[in-house]
mmCIF file of C-alpha atoms in Angstrom:
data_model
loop_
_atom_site.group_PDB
_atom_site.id
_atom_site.type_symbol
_atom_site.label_atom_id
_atom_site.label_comp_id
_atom_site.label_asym_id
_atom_site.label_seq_id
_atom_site.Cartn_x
_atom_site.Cartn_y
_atom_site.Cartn_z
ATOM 1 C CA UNK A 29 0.000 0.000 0.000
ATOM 2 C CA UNK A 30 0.886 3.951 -0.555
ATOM 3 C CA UNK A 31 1.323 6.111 1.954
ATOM 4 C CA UNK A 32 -1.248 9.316 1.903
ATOM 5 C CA UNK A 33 1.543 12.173 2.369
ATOM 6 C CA UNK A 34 0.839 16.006 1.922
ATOM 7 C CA UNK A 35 4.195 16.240 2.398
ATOM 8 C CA UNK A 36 7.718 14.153 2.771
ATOM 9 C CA UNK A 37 7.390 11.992 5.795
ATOM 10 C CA UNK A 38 11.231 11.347 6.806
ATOM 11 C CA UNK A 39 11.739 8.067 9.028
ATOM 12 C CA UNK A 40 15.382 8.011 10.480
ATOM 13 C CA UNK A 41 16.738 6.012 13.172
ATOM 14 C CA UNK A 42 20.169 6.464 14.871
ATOM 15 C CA UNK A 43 22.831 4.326 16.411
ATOM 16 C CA UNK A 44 24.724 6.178 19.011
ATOM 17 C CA UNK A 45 27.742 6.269 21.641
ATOM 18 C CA UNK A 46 24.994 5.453 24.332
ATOM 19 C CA UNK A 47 21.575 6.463 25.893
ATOM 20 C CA UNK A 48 22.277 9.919 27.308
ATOM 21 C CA UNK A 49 20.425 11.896 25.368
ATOM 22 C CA UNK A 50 22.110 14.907 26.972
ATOM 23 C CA UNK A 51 25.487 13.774 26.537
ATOM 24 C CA UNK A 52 26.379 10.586 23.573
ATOM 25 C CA UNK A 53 26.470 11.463 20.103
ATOM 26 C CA UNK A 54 25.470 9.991 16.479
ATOM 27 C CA UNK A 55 27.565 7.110 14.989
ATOM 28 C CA UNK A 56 25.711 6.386 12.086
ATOM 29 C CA UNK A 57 22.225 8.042 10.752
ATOM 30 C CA UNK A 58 19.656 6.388 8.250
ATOM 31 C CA UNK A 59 17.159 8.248 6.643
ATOM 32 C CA UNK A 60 14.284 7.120 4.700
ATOM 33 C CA UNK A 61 12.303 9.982 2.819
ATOM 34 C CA UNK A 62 8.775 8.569 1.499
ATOM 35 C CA UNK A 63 7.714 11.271 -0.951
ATOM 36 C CA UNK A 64 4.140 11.947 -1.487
ATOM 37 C CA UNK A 65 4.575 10.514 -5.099
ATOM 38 C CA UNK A 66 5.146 7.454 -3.629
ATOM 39 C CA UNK A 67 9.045 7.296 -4.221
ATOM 40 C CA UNK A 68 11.364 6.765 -1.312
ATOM 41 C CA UNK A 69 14.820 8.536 -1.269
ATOM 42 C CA UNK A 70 17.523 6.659 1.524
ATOM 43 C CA UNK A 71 20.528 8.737 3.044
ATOM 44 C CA UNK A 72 22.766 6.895 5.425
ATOM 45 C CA UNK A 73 25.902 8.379 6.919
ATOM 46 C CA UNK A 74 28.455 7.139 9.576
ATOM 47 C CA UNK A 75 29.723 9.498 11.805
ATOM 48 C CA UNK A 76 33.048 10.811 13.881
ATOM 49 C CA UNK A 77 31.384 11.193 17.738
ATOM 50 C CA UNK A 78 34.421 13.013 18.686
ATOM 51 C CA UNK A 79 34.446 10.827 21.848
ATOM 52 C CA UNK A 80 35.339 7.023 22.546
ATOM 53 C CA UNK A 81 32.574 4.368 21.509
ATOM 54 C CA UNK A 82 32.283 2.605 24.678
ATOM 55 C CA UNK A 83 32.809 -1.384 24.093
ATOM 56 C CA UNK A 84 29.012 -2.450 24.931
ATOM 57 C CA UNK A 85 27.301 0.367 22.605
ATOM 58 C CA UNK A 86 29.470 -1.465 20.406
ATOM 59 C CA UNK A 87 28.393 -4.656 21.032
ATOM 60 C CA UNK A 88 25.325 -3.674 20.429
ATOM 61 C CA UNK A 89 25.377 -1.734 17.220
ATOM 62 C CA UNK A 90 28.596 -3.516 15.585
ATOM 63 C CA UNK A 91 30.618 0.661 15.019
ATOM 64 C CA UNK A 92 34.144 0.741 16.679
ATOM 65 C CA UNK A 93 36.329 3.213 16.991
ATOM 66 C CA UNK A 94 38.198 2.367 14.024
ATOM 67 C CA UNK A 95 35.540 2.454 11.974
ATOM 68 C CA UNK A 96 34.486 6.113 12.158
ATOM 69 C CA UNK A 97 37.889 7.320 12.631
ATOM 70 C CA UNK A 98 38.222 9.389 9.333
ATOM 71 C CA UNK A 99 34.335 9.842 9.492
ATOM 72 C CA UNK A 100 33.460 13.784 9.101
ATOM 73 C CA UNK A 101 31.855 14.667 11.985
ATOM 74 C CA UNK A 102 28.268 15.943 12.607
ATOM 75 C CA UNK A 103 28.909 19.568 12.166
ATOM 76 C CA UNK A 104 30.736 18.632 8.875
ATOM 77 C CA UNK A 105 27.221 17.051 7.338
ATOM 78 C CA UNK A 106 24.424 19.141 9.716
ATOM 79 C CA UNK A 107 23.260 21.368 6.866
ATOM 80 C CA UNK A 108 23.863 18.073 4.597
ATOM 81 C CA UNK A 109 21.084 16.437 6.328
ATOM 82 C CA UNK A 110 19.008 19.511 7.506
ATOM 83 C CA UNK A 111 18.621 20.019 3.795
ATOM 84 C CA UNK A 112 17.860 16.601 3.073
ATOM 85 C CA UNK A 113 15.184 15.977 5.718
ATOM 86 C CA UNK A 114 13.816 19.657 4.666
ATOM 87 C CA UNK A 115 10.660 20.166 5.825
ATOM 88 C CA UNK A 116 9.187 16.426 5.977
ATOM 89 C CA UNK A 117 7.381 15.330 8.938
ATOM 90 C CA UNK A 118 9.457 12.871 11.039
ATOM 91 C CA UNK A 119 8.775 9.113 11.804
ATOM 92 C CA UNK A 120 10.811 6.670 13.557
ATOM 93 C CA UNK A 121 10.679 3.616 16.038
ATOM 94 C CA UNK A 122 10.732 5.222 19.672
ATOM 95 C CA UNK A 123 11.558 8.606 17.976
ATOM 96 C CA UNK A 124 9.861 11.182 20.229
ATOM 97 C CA UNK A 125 12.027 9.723 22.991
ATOM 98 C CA UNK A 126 15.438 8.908 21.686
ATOM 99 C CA UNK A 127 16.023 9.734 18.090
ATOM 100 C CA UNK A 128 14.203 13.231 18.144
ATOM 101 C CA UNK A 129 16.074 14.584 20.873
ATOM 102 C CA UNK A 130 19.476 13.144 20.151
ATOM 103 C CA UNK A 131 18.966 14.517 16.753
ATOM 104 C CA UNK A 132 18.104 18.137 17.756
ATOM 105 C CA UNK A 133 21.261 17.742 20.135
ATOM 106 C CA UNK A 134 23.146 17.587 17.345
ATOM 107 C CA UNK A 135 21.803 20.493 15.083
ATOM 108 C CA UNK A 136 21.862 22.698 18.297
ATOM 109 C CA UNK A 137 25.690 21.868 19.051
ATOM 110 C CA UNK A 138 26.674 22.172 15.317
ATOM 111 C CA UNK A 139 24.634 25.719 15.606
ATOM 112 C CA UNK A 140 22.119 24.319 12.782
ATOM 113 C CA UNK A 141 18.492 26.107 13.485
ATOM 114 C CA UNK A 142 16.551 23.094 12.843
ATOM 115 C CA UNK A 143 12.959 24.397 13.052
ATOM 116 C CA UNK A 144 10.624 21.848 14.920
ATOM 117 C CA UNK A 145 7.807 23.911 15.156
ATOM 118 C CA UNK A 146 5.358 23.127 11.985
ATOM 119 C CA UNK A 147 6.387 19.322 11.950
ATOM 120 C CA UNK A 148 4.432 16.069 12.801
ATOM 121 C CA UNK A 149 6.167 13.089 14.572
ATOM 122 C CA UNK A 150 4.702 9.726 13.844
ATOM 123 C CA UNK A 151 6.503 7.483 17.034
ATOM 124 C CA UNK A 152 5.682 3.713 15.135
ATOM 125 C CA UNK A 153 6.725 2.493 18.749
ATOM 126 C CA UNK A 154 3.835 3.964 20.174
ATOM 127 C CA UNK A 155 0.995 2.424 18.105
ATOM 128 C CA UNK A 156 2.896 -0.907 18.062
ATOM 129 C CA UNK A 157 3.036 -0.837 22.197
ATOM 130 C CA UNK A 158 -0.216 0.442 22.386
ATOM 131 C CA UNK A 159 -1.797 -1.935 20.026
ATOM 132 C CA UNK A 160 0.367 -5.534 20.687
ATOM 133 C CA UNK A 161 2.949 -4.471 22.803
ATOM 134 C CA UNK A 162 5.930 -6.086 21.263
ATOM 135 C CA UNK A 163 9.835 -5.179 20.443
ATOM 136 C CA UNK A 164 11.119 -4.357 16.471
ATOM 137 C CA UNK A 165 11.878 -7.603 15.664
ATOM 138 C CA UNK A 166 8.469 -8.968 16.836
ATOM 139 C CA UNK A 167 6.871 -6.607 15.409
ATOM 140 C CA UNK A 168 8.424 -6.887 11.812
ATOM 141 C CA UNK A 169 7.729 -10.798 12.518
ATOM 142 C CA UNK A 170 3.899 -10.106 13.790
ATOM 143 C CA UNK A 171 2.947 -7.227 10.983
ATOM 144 C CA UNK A 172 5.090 -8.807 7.940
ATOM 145 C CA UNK A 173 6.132 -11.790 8.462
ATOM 146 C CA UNK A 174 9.296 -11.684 8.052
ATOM 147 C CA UNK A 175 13.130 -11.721 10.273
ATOM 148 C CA UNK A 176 14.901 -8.045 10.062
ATOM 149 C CA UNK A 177 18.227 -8.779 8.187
ATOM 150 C CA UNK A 178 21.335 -7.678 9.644
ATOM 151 C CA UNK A 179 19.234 -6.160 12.943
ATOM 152 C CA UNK A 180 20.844 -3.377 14.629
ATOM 153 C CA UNK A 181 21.983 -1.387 11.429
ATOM 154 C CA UNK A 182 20.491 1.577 11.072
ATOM 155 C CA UNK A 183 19.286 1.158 7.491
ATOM 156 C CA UNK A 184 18.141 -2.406 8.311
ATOM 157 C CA UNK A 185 16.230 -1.378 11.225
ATOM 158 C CA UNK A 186 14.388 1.850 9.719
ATOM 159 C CA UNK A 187 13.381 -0.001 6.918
ATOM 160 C CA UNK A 188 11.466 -2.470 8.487
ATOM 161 C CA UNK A 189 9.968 0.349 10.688
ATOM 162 C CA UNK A 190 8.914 2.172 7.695
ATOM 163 C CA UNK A 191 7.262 -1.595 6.435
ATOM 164 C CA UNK A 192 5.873 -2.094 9.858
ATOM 165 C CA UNK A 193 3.691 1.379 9.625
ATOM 166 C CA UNK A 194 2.385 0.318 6.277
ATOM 167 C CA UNK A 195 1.507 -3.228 8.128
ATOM 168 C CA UNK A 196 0.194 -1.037 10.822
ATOM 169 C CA UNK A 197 -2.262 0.988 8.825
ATOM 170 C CA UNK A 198 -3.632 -1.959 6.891
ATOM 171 C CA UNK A 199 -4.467 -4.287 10.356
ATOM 172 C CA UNK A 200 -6.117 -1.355 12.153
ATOM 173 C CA UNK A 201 -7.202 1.035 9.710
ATOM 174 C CA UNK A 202 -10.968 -0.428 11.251
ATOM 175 C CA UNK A 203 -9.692 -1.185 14.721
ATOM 176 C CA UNK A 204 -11.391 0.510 17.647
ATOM 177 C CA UNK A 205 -9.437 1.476 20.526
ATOM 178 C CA UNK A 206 -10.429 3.065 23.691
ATOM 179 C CA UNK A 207 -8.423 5.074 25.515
ATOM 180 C CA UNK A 208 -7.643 5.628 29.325
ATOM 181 C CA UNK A 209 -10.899 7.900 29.572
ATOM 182 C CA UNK A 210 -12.756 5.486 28.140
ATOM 183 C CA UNK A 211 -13.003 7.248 24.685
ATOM 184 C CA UNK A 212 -13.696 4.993 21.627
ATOM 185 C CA UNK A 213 -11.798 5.912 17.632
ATOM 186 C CA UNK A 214 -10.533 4.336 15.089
ATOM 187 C CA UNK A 215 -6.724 6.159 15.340
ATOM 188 C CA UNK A 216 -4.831 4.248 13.161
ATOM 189 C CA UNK A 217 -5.495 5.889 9.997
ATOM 190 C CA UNK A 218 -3.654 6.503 6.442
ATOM 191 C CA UNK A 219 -3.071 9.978 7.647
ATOM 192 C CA UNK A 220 -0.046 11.782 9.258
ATOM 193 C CA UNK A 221 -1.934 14.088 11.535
ATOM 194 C CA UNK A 222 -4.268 10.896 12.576
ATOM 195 C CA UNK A 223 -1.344 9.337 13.536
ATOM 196 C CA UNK A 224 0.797 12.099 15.114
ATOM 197 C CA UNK A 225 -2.102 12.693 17.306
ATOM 198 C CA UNK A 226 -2.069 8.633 18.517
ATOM 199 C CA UNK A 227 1.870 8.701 18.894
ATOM 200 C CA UNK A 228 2.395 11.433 20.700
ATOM 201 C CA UNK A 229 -0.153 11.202 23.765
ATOM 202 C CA UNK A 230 1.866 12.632 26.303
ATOM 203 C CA UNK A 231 2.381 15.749 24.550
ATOM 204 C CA UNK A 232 5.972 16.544 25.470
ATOM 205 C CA UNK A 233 7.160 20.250 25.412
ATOM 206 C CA UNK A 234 10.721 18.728 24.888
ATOM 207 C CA UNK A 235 10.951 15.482 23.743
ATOM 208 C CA UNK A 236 13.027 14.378 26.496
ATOM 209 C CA UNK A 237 9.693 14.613 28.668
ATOM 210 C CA UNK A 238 11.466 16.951 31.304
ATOM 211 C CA UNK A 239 8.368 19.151 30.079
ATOM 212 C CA UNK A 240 4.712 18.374 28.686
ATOM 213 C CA UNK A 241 1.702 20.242 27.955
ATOM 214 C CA UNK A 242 -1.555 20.094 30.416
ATOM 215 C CA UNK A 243 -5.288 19.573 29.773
ATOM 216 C CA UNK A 244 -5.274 23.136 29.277
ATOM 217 C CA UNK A 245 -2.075 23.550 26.784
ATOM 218 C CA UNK A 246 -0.142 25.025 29.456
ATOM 219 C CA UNK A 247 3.640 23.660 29.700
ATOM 220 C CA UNK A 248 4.177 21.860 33.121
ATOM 221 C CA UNK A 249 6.982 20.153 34.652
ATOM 222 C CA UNK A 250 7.222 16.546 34.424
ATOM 223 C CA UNK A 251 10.019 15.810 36.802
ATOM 224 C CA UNK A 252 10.998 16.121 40.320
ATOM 225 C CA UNK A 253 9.773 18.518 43.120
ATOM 226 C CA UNK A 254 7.516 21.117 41.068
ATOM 227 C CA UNK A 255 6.379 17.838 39.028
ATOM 228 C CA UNK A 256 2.262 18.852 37.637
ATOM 229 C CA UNK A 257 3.213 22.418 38.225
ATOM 230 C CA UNK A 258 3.419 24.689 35.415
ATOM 231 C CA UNK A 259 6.415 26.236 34.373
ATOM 232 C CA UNK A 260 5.444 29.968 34.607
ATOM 233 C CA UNK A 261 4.085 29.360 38.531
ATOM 234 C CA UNK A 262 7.347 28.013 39.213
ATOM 235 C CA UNK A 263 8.965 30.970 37.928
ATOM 236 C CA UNK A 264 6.225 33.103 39.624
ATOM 237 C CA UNK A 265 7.172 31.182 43.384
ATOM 238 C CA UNK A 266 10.971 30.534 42.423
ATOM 239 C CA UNK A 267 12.443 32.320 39.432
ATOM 240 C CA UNK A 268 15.940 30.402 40.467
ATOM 241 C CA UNK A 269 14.744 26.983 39.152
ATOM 242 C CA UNK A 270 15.186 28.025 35.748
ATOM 243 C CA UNK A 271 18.773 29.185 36.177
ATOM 244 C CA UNK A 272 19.257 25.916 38.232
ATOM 245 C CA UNK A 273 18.198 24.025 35.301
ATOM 246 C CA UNK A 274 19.680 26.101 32.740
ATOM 247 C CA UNK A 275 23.165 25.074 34.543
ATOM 248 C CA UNK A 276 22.254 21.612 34.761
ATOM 249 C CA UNK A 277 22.400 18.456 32.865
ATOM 250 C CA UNK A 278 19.710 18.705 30.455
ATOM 251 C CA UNK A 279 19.332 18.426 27.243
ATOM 252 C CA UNK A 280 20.266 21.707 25.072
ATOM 253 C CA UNK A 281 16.428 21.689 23.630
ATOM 254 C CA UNK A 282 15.127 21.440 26.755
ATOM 255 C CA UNK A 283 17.241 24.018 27.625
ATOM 256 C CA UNK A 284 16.130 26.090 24.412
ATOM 257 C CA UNK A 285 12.280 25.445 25.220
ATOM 258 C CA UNK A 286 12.375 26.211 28.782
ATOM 259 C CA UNK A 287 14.479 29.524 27.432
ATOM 260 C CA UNK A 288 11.432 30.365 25.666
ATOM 261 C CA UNK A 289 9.150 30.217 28.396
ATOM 262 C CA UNK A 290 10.896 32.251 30.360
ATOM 263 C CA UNK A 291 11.398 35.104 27.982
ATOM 264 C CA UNK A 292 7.520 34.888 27.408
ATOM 265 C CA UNK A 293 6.997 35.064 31.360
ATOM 266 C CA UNK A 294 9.504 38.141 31.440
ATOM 267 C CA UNK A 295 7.489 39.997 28.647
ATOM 268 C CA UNK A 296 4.360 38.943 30.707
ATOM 269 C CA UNK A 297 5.752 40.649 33.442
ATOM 270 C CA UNK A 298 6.767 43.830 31.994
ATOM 271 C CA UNK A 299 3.712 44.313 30.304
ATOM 272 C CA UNK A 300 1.869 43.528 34.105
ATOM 273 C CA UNK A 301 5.014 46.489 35.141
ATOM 274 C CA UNK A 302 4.158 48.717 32.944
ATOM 275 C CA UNK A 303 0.231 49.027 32.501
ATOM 276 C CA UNK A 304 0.476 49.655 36.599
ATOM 277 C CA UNK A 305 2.679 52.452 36.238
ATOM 278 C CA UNK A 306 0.246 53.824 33.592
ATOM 279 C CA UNK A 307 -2.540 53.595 36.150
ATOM 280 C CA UNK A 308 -0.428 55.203 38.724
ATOM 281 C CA UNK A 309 0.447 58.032 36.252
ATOM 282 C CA UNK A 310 -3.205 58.748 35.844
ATOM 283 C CA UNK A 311 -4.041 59.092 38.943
ATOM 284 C CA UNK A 312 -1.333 61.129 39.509
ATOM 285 C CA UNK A 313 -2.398 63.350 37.393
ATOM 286 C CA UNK A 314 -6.183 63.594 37.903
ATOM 287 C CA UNK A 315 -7.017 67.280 39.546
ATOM 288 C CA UNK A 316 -7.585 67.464 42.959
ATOM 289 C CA UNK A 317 -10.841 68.614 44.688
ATOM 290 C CA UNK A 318 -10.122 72.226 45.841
ATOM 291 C CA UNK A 319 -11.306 72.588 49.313
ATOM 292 C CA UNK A 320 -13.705 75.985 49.708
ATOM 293 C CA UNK A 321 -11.342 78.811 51.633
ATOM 294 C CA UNK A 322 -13.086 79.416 55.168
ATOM 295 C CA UNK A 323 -11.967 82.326 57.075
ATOM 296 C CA UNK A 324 -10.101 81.301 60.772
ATOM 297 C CA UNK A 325 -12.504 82.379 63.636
ATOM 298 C CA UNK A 326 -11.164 82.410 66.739
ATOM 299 C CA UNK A 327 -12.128 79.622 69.035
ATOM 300 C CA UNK A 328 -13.669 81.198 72.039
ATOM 301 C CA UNK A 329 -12.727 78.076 73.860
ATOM 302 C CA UNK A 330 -8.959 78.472 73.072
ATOM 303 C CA UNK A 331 -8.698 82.280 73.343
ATOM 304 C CA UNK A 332 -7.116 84.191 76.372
ATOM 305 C CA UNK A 333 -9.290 85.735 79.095
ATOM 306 C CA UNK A 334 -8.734 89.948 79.080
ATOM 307 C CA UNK A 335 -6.590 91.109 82.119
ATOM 308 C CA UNK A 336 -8.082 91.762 85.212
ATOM 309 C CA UNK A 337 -6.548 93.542 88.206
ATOM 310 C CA UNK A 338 -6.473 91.739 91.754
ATOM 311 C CA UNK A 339 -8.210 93.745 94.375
ATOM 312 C CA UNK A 340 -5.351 94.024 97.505
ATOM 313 C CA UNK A 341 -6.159 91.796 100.019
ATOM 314 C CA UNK A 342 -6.570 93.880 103.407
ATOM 315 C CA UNK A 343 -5.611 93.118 106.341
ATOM 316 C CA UNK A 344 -8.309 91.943 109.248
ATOM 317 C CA UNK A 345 -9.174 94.058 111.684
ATOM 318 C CA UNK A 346 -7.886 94.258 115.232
ATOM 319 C CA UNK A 347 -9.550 95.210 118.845
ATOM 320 C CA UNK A 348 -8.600 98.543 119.688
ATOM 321 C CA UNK A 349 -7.176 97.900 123.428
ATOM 322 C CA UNK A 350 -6.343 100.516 126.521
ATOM 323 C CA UNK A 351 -2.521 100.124 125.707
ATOM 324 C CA UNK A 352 -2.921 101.271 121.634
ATOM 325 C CA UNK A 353 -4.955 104.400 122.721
ATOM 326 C CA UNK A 354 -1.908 105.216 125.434
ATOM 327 C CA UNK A 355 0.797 105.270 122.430
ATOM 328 C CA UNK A 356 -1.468 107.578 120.385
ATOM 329 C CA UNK A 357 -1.694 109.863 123.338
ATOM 330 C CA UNK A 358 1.804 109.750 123.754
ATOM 331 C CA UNK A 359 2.357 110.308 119.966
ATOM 332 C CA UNK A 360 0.439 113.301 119.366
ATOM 333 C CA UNK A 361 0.413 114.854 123.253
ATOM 334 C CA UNK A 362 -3.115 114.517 123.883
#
């Protein structure tokens, strides 16, 4: 069957120096573009990780060190592949988790600006686990019947994936499924945005899930003490988690997303800043009631009493005796 693309729908997978998403790099990349005509175009490129291929990544994906020695590395072929991928959708086998944001790791460290933001991202993992819950290899054997050739190279592996979607599409294009709230579709559909919806239910902000979006589209952490809290009520209670992350061991787009958060809770903020200042201009500036001018009265209770002389106090009178008329006889010689 054919594919119903508006659009190239890329499917890549990745073999890598390890799990870290933060921290290994790409050893070898396989892209498979399916073009809405129907025609498929194939890139596949091995890679110099600038860093030691530890022995049981090797083990498991059969690159040494030798053998990517005089590889160029991934800054030599980012605009290579950004150009190549262009602006397909993006499909893969446990993409959203691993391949997505080891993959935007890259561009970001080679200082590529590849844009995310108008893209679908068809995770055949998701329906698989969701619908059989199996591994690759089972689920090439369940959906095609067939054994993956050479398992664990990149182009052998994204092949079958792409094969497995096609499988996928044609088992359950009448399937019902019911989800965790009990809601009953038909999700696996010959359709991109049908099936970016079903493969991407946790709606990550980030890809690495340190970040996803609430019923309410809002971003909210998805990790550790502020975990169900949004971002921008973090910032509101403790601006100093974002600087604590921003200095941690993330993941660069994590970094870049929750970067863009907080310059759209600093404009928030600004614009709260200013429009009060505005009000408190114009009230500033609104005339004041004049108060009618009242003439000061004297308060008869507060004002001095006038001066008033003090009669002299007299003395009391005294008993004329025998002995005080004898001194005024004496005195005047009567």
């Amino acid at each position: 069957m054919k594919l119903y693309l508006n659009r190239p729908l890329a499917f890549f997978d990745l073999e890598t120096t390890g799990v870290n998403v933060g921290a290994d790099r790409i050893v070898e990349i396989a892209i498979l573009k399916a073009m809405p005509d129907g025609s498929e175009l194939i890139k596949t490129l091995r890679i110099n990780p600038e860093m030691p291929i530890p022995l049981q990544s090797s083990l498991i994906h059969g690159i040494y060190d030798k053998d990517i020695a005089s590889e160029p590395t991934f800054k030599d072929v980012a605009q290579e592949l950004s150009d190549f991928i262009g602006d397909a959708d993006l499909a893969g086998y446990n993409s959203n988790r691993f391949d997505i944001p080891v993959l935007l790791e890259e561009f970001l460290r080679a200082g590529v600006d590849f844009d995310m933001s108008d893209r679908k991202f068809v995770d055949v993992q998701n329906i698989f686990h969701q619908m059989e819950q199996r591994t690759l290899r089972a689920a090439y054997k369940f959906y095609c019947n067939k054994d993956i050739v050479n398992a664990h190279s990149a182009e052998a592996d994204i092949t079958a994936t792409y094969h497995v979607l096609l499988a996928q599409i044609e088992r359950y294009k009448d399937t019902e499924f019911e989800d965790k709230q009990g809601n009953i579709s038909k999700p696996v559909q010959n359709n991109v945005e049908a099936l970016h919806t079903f493969t991407n239910m946790n709606k990550p902000v980030d890809f690495a899930g340190r970040m996803v979006f609430n019923e309410d589209n809002e971003e909210i952490f998805n990790f550790g003490k502020h975990k169900g809290k949004t971002v921008e009520q973090v910032f509101d209670t403790e601006p100093s988690y974002y600087a604590w992350m921003k200095q941690g061991d993330f993941p660069l787009y994590t970094k870049k997303k929750l970067g863009e958060i907080w310059d759209r809770w600093n404009k928030k903020k600004e614009k709260l800043k200013l429009e009060k200042q505005q009000q408190q201009g114009q009230q500033s500036q609104a005339p004041k009631q004049v108060q009618p001018h009242v003439a000061n009265k004297p308060n008869p209770s507060q004002s001095k009493p006038a001066f008033k002389p003090q009669p002299k106090k007299e003395k009391p009178a005294v008993d004329v005796t025998n002995d005080m008329l004898e001194q005024l006889k004496m005195k005047f010689g009567k």
